Amino acid sequence: MPMVQPKSLKYRKLGTHIAICAFLCLIIFPLLMVIAISFRTGNFSVGDIIPRNPTLDHWRLALGISVENADGSITPPPFPVLTWLWNSIKVAGISAVLIVVLSTTSAYAFARMKFKGKSTILSGMLIFQMFPSVLALVAFYAFFNMIGDFIPWLGLNTHGGLILAYLGGIALHVWTIKGYFETIDPALEESAAIDGATPWQAFRLILLPLSVPILAVVFILAFIGIITEVPMASVLVQDIDKMTLAVGSQQYFYPQNLLWGDFAAAAVLSGFPITIVFLLAQRWLVGGLTAGGVKG
Amino acid sequence: MGVSTTSGLMQGKYAWLKLLLITAIVALNGYAIIMMYASGEYAFALLNLVIVASGVYVFTSKRAYAHRYIYPGMAGMVMFIIFPLLYTVGIAFTNYSGTNLLTLERVERMHLARTYTAQGGTFDFAMLESGEGKYVLQLVQDDKVLVSSPLSPISNSELSARKQTLESSEVKLSHVEQKPELEVAQIRAITQNRQFLNSLVLVTPEGDELVMSGLRKFAAQAPLFTKLDKDRVLQDSGVVIPGGSALRNNQTGELMMPNMETGFYQYIDGNAEFVGNRVTPGFTVNIGWKNFERVVKDDGIKKPFVQIFIWTVIFAGCSVAFTLAIGMVLACVIQWEELKGRAIYRVLLILPYAVPAFISILVFKGLFNQNFGEINALLNAWFGIKPDWFTDPTLAKTMILIVNTWLGYPYMMILCMGLLKSIPEDLYEASAMDGAGPIKNFFNITVPLLMKPLTPLLIASFAFNFNNFVLIQLLTSGGPDIIGATTPAGTTDLLVSYTYRIAFEGSGTQDFGLASAIATMIFLVVGAIALFNLRLTNANKSV
């Protein structure tokens, strides 16, 4: 901070507070609006931020409970939101664990071992992960069609296949973990090696326990990345019951049948946990987000 | 040492297990590779071979010990990033599409399986109730009467469950002098068991095969095509048709051959020239650079392609510029130590980044809705306007940029906050001594010092937005449409979403070949950006 402080500092502070608050209102308006809409009666009505006749109908539908209307008719839940949420968590959880395993062992070799083609593979990884998988979806479709002929539970329209498809995206995570490994003193493993430990034992018993924080970061990053992934999931999975949340929630927006209120409740229900996890973990995530780029 | 002796013993114990495992893997995959090769899937056979061979080498050779650690990750990357990339480039040179989906072998098999009703082979059909839910099938032609033994029909649901394994099942018929004295079942019995009846092949004592041809008819079926195994000389011109490729239509006697230019079977005339219409389904053939030529020459593709390319660059550039401008200013404000409540501001400002993008994009889609959206409701109340966010191209593009700035500025803010810490305090002190205000400081010190470390990240962000498929797909799906385009194309489409729609959304005309050709062109652009970025970072690092 400058030692010399102008007299206008007080006004400047006030001005900044007002500006930030105004900006925040603009930014947070859509999010508050969705929460409000989820409590509003009906799917189309336009209303105030605080709904006049608050109702839990949209929330009941989102949670899979049928709603009885005033005229006695019964509205069944339009979509299996909880099934989608569970599918998303299952696919993202399993993929993220596998991604952590794959990238940790790779990162160990890159950080500690010397072998042919190491730097080429490292830069190659960075280049290849920039190619968007959307463009290769035809290939993915053909690939899983083929695998399905040999191993049905890894074919098209299966969660196994979807999980497998996500395992390619490890490049950035390898870089992140490798960067972390390099901050740990190799003397620890060297002394273990002197005591007769194999490289695998040094890795598993010494380095891994020290690296739990970064592994958690990579897990969360991979988890969030997969939960929000749309194109792959929308091509590989077709059944409504097998969809992930990111694909399924588009179903609310068919032009002739916009279920605005129902969507709002489903969005808040499913978006809330992910948002909270992200906010809680953000301090550690920030490092992980920028590491790949900065160290590249 | 205890540890080392046990591990030594373990290695001995594991040796045979490892050998067994490797043998099993090699045997299984060898089988799979041969199967793939046999069915014409050379790319997959090669991929499998490369993965398995390198895996076996890495896990058996002492010299490749370090590679054992990277093998699983690298195998994943080869299978799910590099292979799809190469495969896509390969498809770009074929006519692979919704109409030309299958291999030539499969199409030939499909044609050979086609049948036609042979002359004089139609029988009147009835189901007779023989009690206990069983039926006797009765077929009558003139005064010939054929019956089956009593059958119990398989229900539709069970039938579809068994469809994978169930080929058509054969039922033997036998001659009888008179129609059996059983009650004729109502027509409903036939309609209810239609699927079951369709799966039957009835065999007459003479060996003719009959299948259902109408609700009350069974007919003798003969294959429509026969393959010519030997070379054949055309009588009119003396042209020789090589055996093994031409098919003869048994109904009309015409010959047809696969046209390797168009990817369809076509009938030929006396000079072995293709004359007839294309016979669907088509098969996949190599067509060289034709897909690329279409992008350059065909106006229905070239115009939208150029328009979309320009918009993609503008979109990516503007996205980076707007998010950077907002993010950098906010980062400076948040880092200002005199300001109270910075922690709360920080969390609230990051909120758009914390909410999953697919949810916030869909939220905006609803809020911007022309008739029911809250944004138009507010604009209408305040200014009396209701902009057409989704049908006017300029407004749609504006909306996309607004939404993307909302989504993207927290990332830039986070990046800038990290980098701001590395700017030495005394620079600001010195400039404050000279009487510079915060705005002057921002443009003269902060911006120039941040730009250098930010550049690679900005390029990465440009590349990300260049391919920001999810935003476009969820918000506008590319609309409003470009007029005069022969493929699905919209004014807000980015190159990626344009490619996706060519491949997956054209109803019946899914053109995978063309989509892959455009994808290949995007790969080149992305590859160039990536290489440039890598150079830049390496240069930065060495300075």
mmCIF file with all atom_site columns, C-alpha atoms in Angstrom, chain B residues 302-420:
data_model
loop_
_atom_site.group_PDB
_atom_site.id
_atom_site.type_symbol
_atom_site.label_atom_id
_atom_site.label_alt_id
_atom_site.label_comp_id
_atom_site.label_asym_id
_atom_site.label_entity_id
_atom_site.label_seq_id
_atom_site.pdbx_PDB_ins_code
_atom_site.Cartn_x
_atom_site.Cartn_y
_atom_site.Cartn_z
_atom_site.occupancy
_atom_site.B_iso_or_equiv
_atom_site.pdbx_formal_charge
_atom_site.auth_seq_id
_atom_site.auth_comp_id
_atom_site.auth_asym_id
_atom_site.auth_atom_id
_atom_site.pdbx_PDB_model_num
ATOM 1   C CA . LYS B 1 302 ? -18.756 -22.438 -48.338 1.00 0.00 ? 302 LYS B CA 1
ATOM 2   C CA . LYS B 1 303 ? -20.828 -19.355 -47.459 1.00 0.00 ? 303 LYS B CA 1
ATOM 3   C CA . PRO B 1 304 ? -22.055 -20.576 -44.073 1.00 0.00 ? 304 PRO B CA 1
ATOM 4   C CA . PHE B 1 305 ? -18.588 -22.007 -43.349 1.00 0.00 ? 305 PHE B CA 1
ATOM 5   C CA . VAL B 1 306 ? -16.855 -18.672 -43.935 1.00 0.00 ? 306 VAL B CA 1
ATOM 6   C CA . GLN B 1 307 ? -19.550 -16.769 -42.040 1.00 0.00 ? 307 GLN B CA 1
ATOM 7   C CA . ILE B 1 308 ? -19.328 -19.172 -39.097 1.00 0.00 ? 308 ILE B CA 1
ATOM 8   C CA . PHE B 1 309 ? -15.536 -19.098 -39.121 1.00 0.00 ? 309 PHE B CA 1
ATOM 9   C CA . ILE B 1 310 ? -15.516 -15.289 -38.873 1.00 0.00 ? 310 ILE B CA 1
ATOM 10  C CA . TRP B 1 311 ? -18.088 -15.314 -36.074 1.00 0.00 ? 311 TRP B CA 1
ATOM 11  C CA . THR B 1 312 ? -16.101 -17.998 -34.214 1.00 0.00 ? 312 THR B CA 1
ATOM 12  C CA . VAL B 1 313 ? -12.977 -15.834 -34.240 1.00 0.00 ? 313 VAL B CA 1
ATOM 13  C CA . ILE B 1 314 ? -14.920 -12.712 -33.220 1.00 0.00 ? 314 ILE B CA 1
ATOM 14  C CA . PHE B 1 315 ? -16.689 -14.625 -30.480 1.00 0.00 ? 315 PHE B CA 1
ATOM 15  C CA . ALA B 1 316 ? -13.501 -16.117 -29.041 1.00 0.00 ? 316 ALA B CA 1
ATOM 16  C CA . GLY B 1 317 ? -11.662 -12.786 -29.258 1.00 0.00 ? 317 GLY B CA 1
ATOM 17  C CA . CYS B 1 318 ? -14.475 -10.760 -27.682 1.00 0.00 ? 318 CYS B CA 1
ATOM 18  C CA . SER B 1 319 ? -14.993 -13.357 -24.953 1.00 0.00 ? 319 SER B CA 1
ATOM 19  C CA . VAL B 1 320 ? -11.346 -13.199 -23.960 1.00 0.00 ? 320 VAL B CA 1
ATOM 20  C CA . ALA B 1 321 ? -11.263 -9.393  -24.120 1.00 0.00 ? 321 ALA B CA 1
ATOM 21  C CA . PHE B 1 322 ? -14.445 -8.821  -22.093 1.00 0.00 ? 322 PHE B CA 1
ATOM 22  C CA . THR B 1 323 ? -13.739 -11.434 -19.421 1.00 0.00 ? 323 THR B CA 1
ATOM 23  C CA . LEU B 1 324 ? -10.159 -10.215 -19.096 1.00 0.00 ? 324 LEU B CA 1
ATOM 24  C CA . ALA B 1 325 ? -11.171 -6.554  -18.759 1.00 0.00 ? 325 ALA B CA 1
ATOM 25  C CA . ILE B 1 326 ? -13.773 -7.238  -16.086 1.00 0.00 ? 326 ILE B CA 1
ATOM 26  C CA . GLY B 1 327 ? -11.707 -9.886  -14.330 1.00 0.00 ? 327 GLY B CA 1
ATOM 27  C CA . MET B 1 328 ? -8.587  -7.735  -14.138 1.00 0.00 ? 328 MET B CA 1
ATOM 28  C CA . VAL B 1 329 ? -10.382 -4.675  -12.759 1.00 0.00 ? 329 VAL B CA 1
ATOM 29  C CA . LEU B 1 330 ? -12.208 -6.780  -10.182 1.00 0.00 ? 330 LEU B CA 1
ATOM 30  C CA . ALA B 1 331 ? -8.995  -8.531  -9.154  1.00 0.00 ? 331 ALA B CA 1
ATOM 31  C CA . CYS B 1 332 ? -7.337  -5.159  -8.514  1.00 0.00 ? 332 CYS B CA 1
ATOM 32  C CA . VAL B 1 333 ? -10.320 -3.953  -6.515  1.00 0.00 ? 333 VAL B CA 1
ATOM 33  C CA . ILE B 1 334 ? -10.509 -7.137  -4.455  1.00 0.00 ? 334 ILE B CA 1
ATOM 34  C CA . GLN B 1 335 ? -6.782  -6.997  -3.671  1.00 0.00 ? 335 GLN B CA 1
ATOM 35  C CA . TRP B 1 336 ? -7.115  -3.412  -2.369  1.00 0.00 ? 336 TRP B CA 1
ATOM 36  C CA . GLU B 1 337 ? -6.310  -3.827  1.300   1.00 0.00 ? 337 GLU B CA 1
ATOM 37  C CA . GLU B 1 338 ? -8.234  -0.735  2.449   1.00 0.00 ? 338 GLU B CA 1
ATOM 38  C CA . LEU B 1 339 ? -11.502 -2.302  1.326   1.00 0.00 ? 339 LEU B CA 1
ATOM 39  C CA . LYS B 1 340 ? -13.552 -4.079  3.997   1.00 0.00 ? 340 LYS B CA 1
ATOM 40  C CA . GLY B 1 341 ? -15.525 -7.267  3.347   1.00 0.00 ? 341 GLY B CA 1
ATOM 41  C CA . ARG B 1 342 ? -13.159 -8.432  0.629   1.00 0.00 ? 342 ARG B CA 1
ATOM 42  C CA . ALA B 1 343 ? -13.573 -12.119 1.528   1.00 0.00 ? 343 ALA B CA 1
ATOM 43  C CA . ILE B 1 344 ? -17.345 -11.954 1.034   1.00 0.00 ? 344 ILE B CA 1
ATOM 44  C CA . TYR B 1 345 ? -17.035 -10.024 -2.213  1.00 0.00 ? 345 TYR B CA 1
ATOM 45  C CA . ARG B 1 346 ? -14.529 -12.570 -3.420  1.00 0.00 ? 346 ARG B CA 1
ATOM 46  C CA . VAL B 1 347 ? -16.811 -15.548 -2.798  1.00 0.00 ? 347 VAL B CA 1
ATOM 47  C CA . LEU B 1 348 ? -19.822 -13.805 -4.328  1.00 0.00 ? 348 LEU B CA 1
ATOM 48  C CA . LEU B 1 349 ? -17.831 -12.756 -7.369  1.00 0.00 ? 349 LEU B CA 1
ATOM 49  C CA . ILE B 1 350 ? -16.615 -16.324 -7.952  1.00 0.00 ? 350 ILE B CA 1
ATOM 50  C CA . LEU B 1 351 ? -20.194 -17.634 -7.747  1.00 0.00 ? 351 LEU B CA 1
ATOM 51  C CA . PRO B 1 352 ? -20.838 -17.701 -11.535 1.00 0.00 ? 352 PRO B CA 1
ATOM 52  C CA . TYR B 1 353 ? -17.807 -19.962 -11.863 1.00 0.00 ? 353 TYR B CA 1
ATOM 53  C CA . ALA B 1 354 ? -18.916 -22.258 -9.053  1.00 0.00 ? 354 ALA B CA 1
ATOM 54  C CA . VAL B 1 355 ? -22.378 -22.937 -10.481 1.00 0.00 ? 355 VAL B CA 1
ATOM 55  C CA . PRO B 1 356 ? -22.121 -25.737 -13.068 1.00 0.00 ? 356 PRO B CA 1
ATOM 56  C CA . ALA B 1 357 ? -22.089 -24.119 -16.504 1.00 0.00 ? 357 ALA B CA 1
ATOM 57  C CA . PHE B 1 358 ? -24.792 -26.311 -18.002 1.00 0.00 ? 358 PHE B CA 1
ATOM 58  C CA . ILE B 1 359 ? -27.197 -25.129 -15.312 1.00 0.00 ? 359 ILE B CA 1
ATOM 59  C CA . SER B 1 360 ? -26.427 -21.422 -15.612 1.00 0.00 ? 360 SER B CA 1
ATOM 60  C CA . ILE B 1 361 ? -26.576 -21.521 -19.416 1.00 0.00 ? 361 ILE B CA 1
ATOM 61  C CA . LEU B 1 362 ? -30.005 -23.130 -19.301 1.00 0.00 ? 362 LEU B CA 1
ATOM 62  C CA . VAL B 1 363 ? -31.062 -20.592 -16.661 1.00 0.00 ? 363 VAL B CA 1
ATOM 63  C CA . PHE B 1 364 ? -30.115 -17.795 -19.056 1.00 0.00 ? 364 PHE B CA 1
ATOM 64  C CA . LYS B 1 365 ? -31.948 -19.550 -21.855 1.00 0.00 ? 365 LYS B CA 1
ATOM 65  C CA . GLY B 1 366 ? -35.099 -19.317 -19.756 1.00 0.00 ? 366 GLY B CA 1
ATOM 66  C CA . LEU B 1 367 ? -34.475 -15.772 -18.550 1.00 0.00 ? 367 LEU B CA 1
ATOM 67  C CA . PHE B 1 368 ? -33.912 -14.492 -22.104 1.00 0.00 ? 368 PHE B CA 1
ATOM 68  C CA . ASN B 1 369 ? -37.045 -16.226 -23.404 1.00 0.00 ? 369 ASN B CA 1
ATOM 69  C CA . GLN B 1 370 ? -38.936 -13.770 -25.612 1.00 0.00 ? 370 GLN B CA 1
ATOM 70  C CA . ASN B 1 371 ? -42.389 -14.256 -24.146 1.00 0.00 ? 371 ASN B CA 1
ATOM 71  C CA . PHE B 1 372 ? -41.992 -15.709 -20.666 1.00 0.00 ? 372 PHE B CA 1
ATOM 72  C CA . GLY B 1 373 ? -38.477 -14.577 -19.771 1.00 0.00 ? 373 GLY B CA 1
ATOM 73  C CA . GLU B 1 374 ? -37.832 -12.334 -16.786 1.00 0.00 ? 374 GLU B CA 1
ATOM 74  C CA . ILE B 1 375 ? -35.335 -10.166 -18.687 1.00 0.00 ? 375 ILE B CA 1
ATOM 75  C CA . ASN B 1 376 ? -37.884 -9.156  -21.307 1.00 0.00 ? 376 ASN B CA 1
ATOM 76  C CA . ALA B 1 377 ? -40.463 -8.644  -18.572 1.00 0.00 ? 377 ALA B CA 1
ATOM 77  C CA . LEU B 1 378 ? -38.139 -6.120  -16.887 1.00 0.00 ? 378 LEU B CA 1
ATOM 78  C CA . LEU B 1 379 ? -37.167 -4.421  -20.148 1.00 0.00 ? 379 LEU B CA 1
ATOM 79  C CA . ASN B 1 380 ? -40.811 -4.190  -21.053 1.00 0.00 ? 380 ASN B CA 1
ATOM 80  C CA . ALA B 1 381 ? -41.731 -2.651  -17.703 1.00 0.00 ? 381 ALA B CA 1
ATOM 81  C CA . TRP B 1 382 ? -38.906 -0.117  -17.769 1.00 0.00 ? 382 TRP B CA 1
ATOM 82  C CA . PHE B 1 383 ? -38.434 0.778   -21.432 1.00 0.00 ? 383 PHE B CA 1
ATOM 83  C CA . GLY B 1 384 ? -41.381 -0.811  -23.156 1.00 0.00 ? 384 GLY B CA 1
ATOM 84  C CA . ILE B 1 385 ? -39.240 -3.039  -25.412 1.00 0.00 ? 385 ILE B CA 1
ATOM 85  C CA . LYS B 1 386 ? -39.216 -6.796  -25.930 1.00 0.00 ? 386 LYS B CA 1
ATOM 86  C CA . PRO B 1 387 ? -36.083 -7.682  -27.930 1.00 0.00 ? 387 PRO B CA 1
ATOM 87  C CA . ASP B 1 388 ? -36.155 -10.901 -29.999 1.00 0.00 ? 388 ASP B CA 1
ATOM 88  C CA . TRP B 1 389 ? -33.131 -12.520 -28.364 1.00 0.00 ? 389 TRP B CA 1
ATOM 89  C CA . PHE B 1 390 ? -33.449 -15.797 -30.209 1.00 0.00 ? 390 PHE B CA 1
ATOM 90  C CA . THR B 1 391 ? -34.614 -14.798 -33.680 1.00 0.00 ? 391 THR B CA 1
ATOM 91  C CA . ASP B 1 392 ? -32.560 -11.694 -34.475 1.00 0.00 ? 392 ASP B CA 1
ATOM 92  C CA . PRO B 1 393 ? -28.947 -12.656 -35.380 1.00 0.00 ? 393 PRO B CA 1
ATOM 93  C CA . THR B 1 394 ? -27.305 -9.555  -33.873 1.00 0.00 ? 394 THR B CA 1
ATOM 94  C CA . LEU B 1 395 ? -29.271 -9.772  -30.631 1.00 0.00 ? 395 LEU B CA 1
ATOM 95  C CA . ALA B 1 396 ? -28.608 -13.510 -30.388 1.00 0.00 ? 396 ALA B CA 1
ATOM 96  C CA . LYS B 1 397 ? -24.862 -12.867 -30.716 1.00 0.00 ? 397 LYS B CA 1
ATOM 97  C CA . THR B 1 398 ? -25.065 -10.084 -28.123 1.00 0.00 ? 398 THR B CA 1
ATOM 98  C CA . MET B 1 399 ? -26.870 -12.406 -25.746 1.00 0.00 ? 399 MET B CA 1
ATOM 99  C CA . ILE B 1 400 ? -24.232 -15.096 -26.219 1.00 0.00 ? 400 ILE B CA 1
ATOM 100 C CA . LEU B 1 401 ? -21.447 -12.640 -25.436 1.00 0.00 ? 401 LEU B CA 1
ATOM 101 C CA . ILE B 1 402 ? -23.278 -11.369 -22.332 1.00 0.00 ? 402 ILE B CA 1
ATOM 102 C CA . VAL B 1 403 ? -23.780 -14.902 -21.038 1.00 0.00 ? 403 VAL B CA 1
ATOM 103 C CA . ASN B 1 404 ? -20.215 -15.949 -21.803 1.00 0.00 ? 404 ASN B CA 1
ATOM 104 C CA . THR B 1 405 ? -18.790 -12.881 -20.083 1.00 0.00 ? 405 THR B CA 1
ATOM 105 C CA . TRP B 1 406 ? -20.904 -13.703 -17.032 1.00 0.00 ? 406 TRP B CA 1
ATOM 106 C CA . LEU B 1 407 ? -19.594 -17.269 -17.101 1.00 0.00 ? 407 LEU B CA 1
ATOM 107 C CA . GLY B 1 408 ? -15.971 -16.445 -17.775 1.00 0.00 ? 408 GLY B CA 1
ATOM 108 C CA . TYR B 1 409 ? -14.905 -13.343 -15.859 1.00 0.00 ? 409 TYR B CA 1
ATOM 109 C CA . PRO B 1 410 ? -14.325 -15.173 -12.516 1.00 0.00 ? 410 PRO B CA 1
ATOM 110 C CA . TYR B 1 411 ? -11.670 -17.367 -14.135 1.00 0.00 ? 411 TYR B CA 1
ATOM 111 C CA . MET B 1 412 ? -9.778  -14.292 -15.327 1.00 0.00 ? 412 MET B CA 1
ATOM 112 C CA . MET B 1 413 ? -10.252 -12.700 -11.920 1.00 0.00 ? 413 MET B CA 1
ATOM 113 C CA . ILE B 1 414 ? -8.742  -15.736 -10.190 1.00 0.00 ? 414 ILE B CA 1
ATOM 114 C CA . LEU B 1 415 ? -5.796  -15.761 -12.582 1.00 0.00 ? 415 LEU B CA 1
ATOM 115 C CA . CYS B 1 416 ? -5.137  -12.034 -12.130 1.00 0.00 ? 416 CYS B CA 1
ATOM 116 C CA . MET B 1 417 ? -5.413  -12.258 -8.348  1.00 0.00 ? 417 MET B CA 1
ATOM 117 C CA . GLY B 1 418 ? -2.701  -14.900 -8.316  1.00 0.00 ? 418 GLY B CA 1
ATOM 118 C CA . LEU B 1 419 ? -0.429  -12.889 -10.576 1.00 0.00 ? 419 LEU B CA 1
ATOM 119 C CA . LEU B 1 420 ? -0.999  -9.539  -8.823  1.00 0.00 ? 420 LEU B CA 1
#
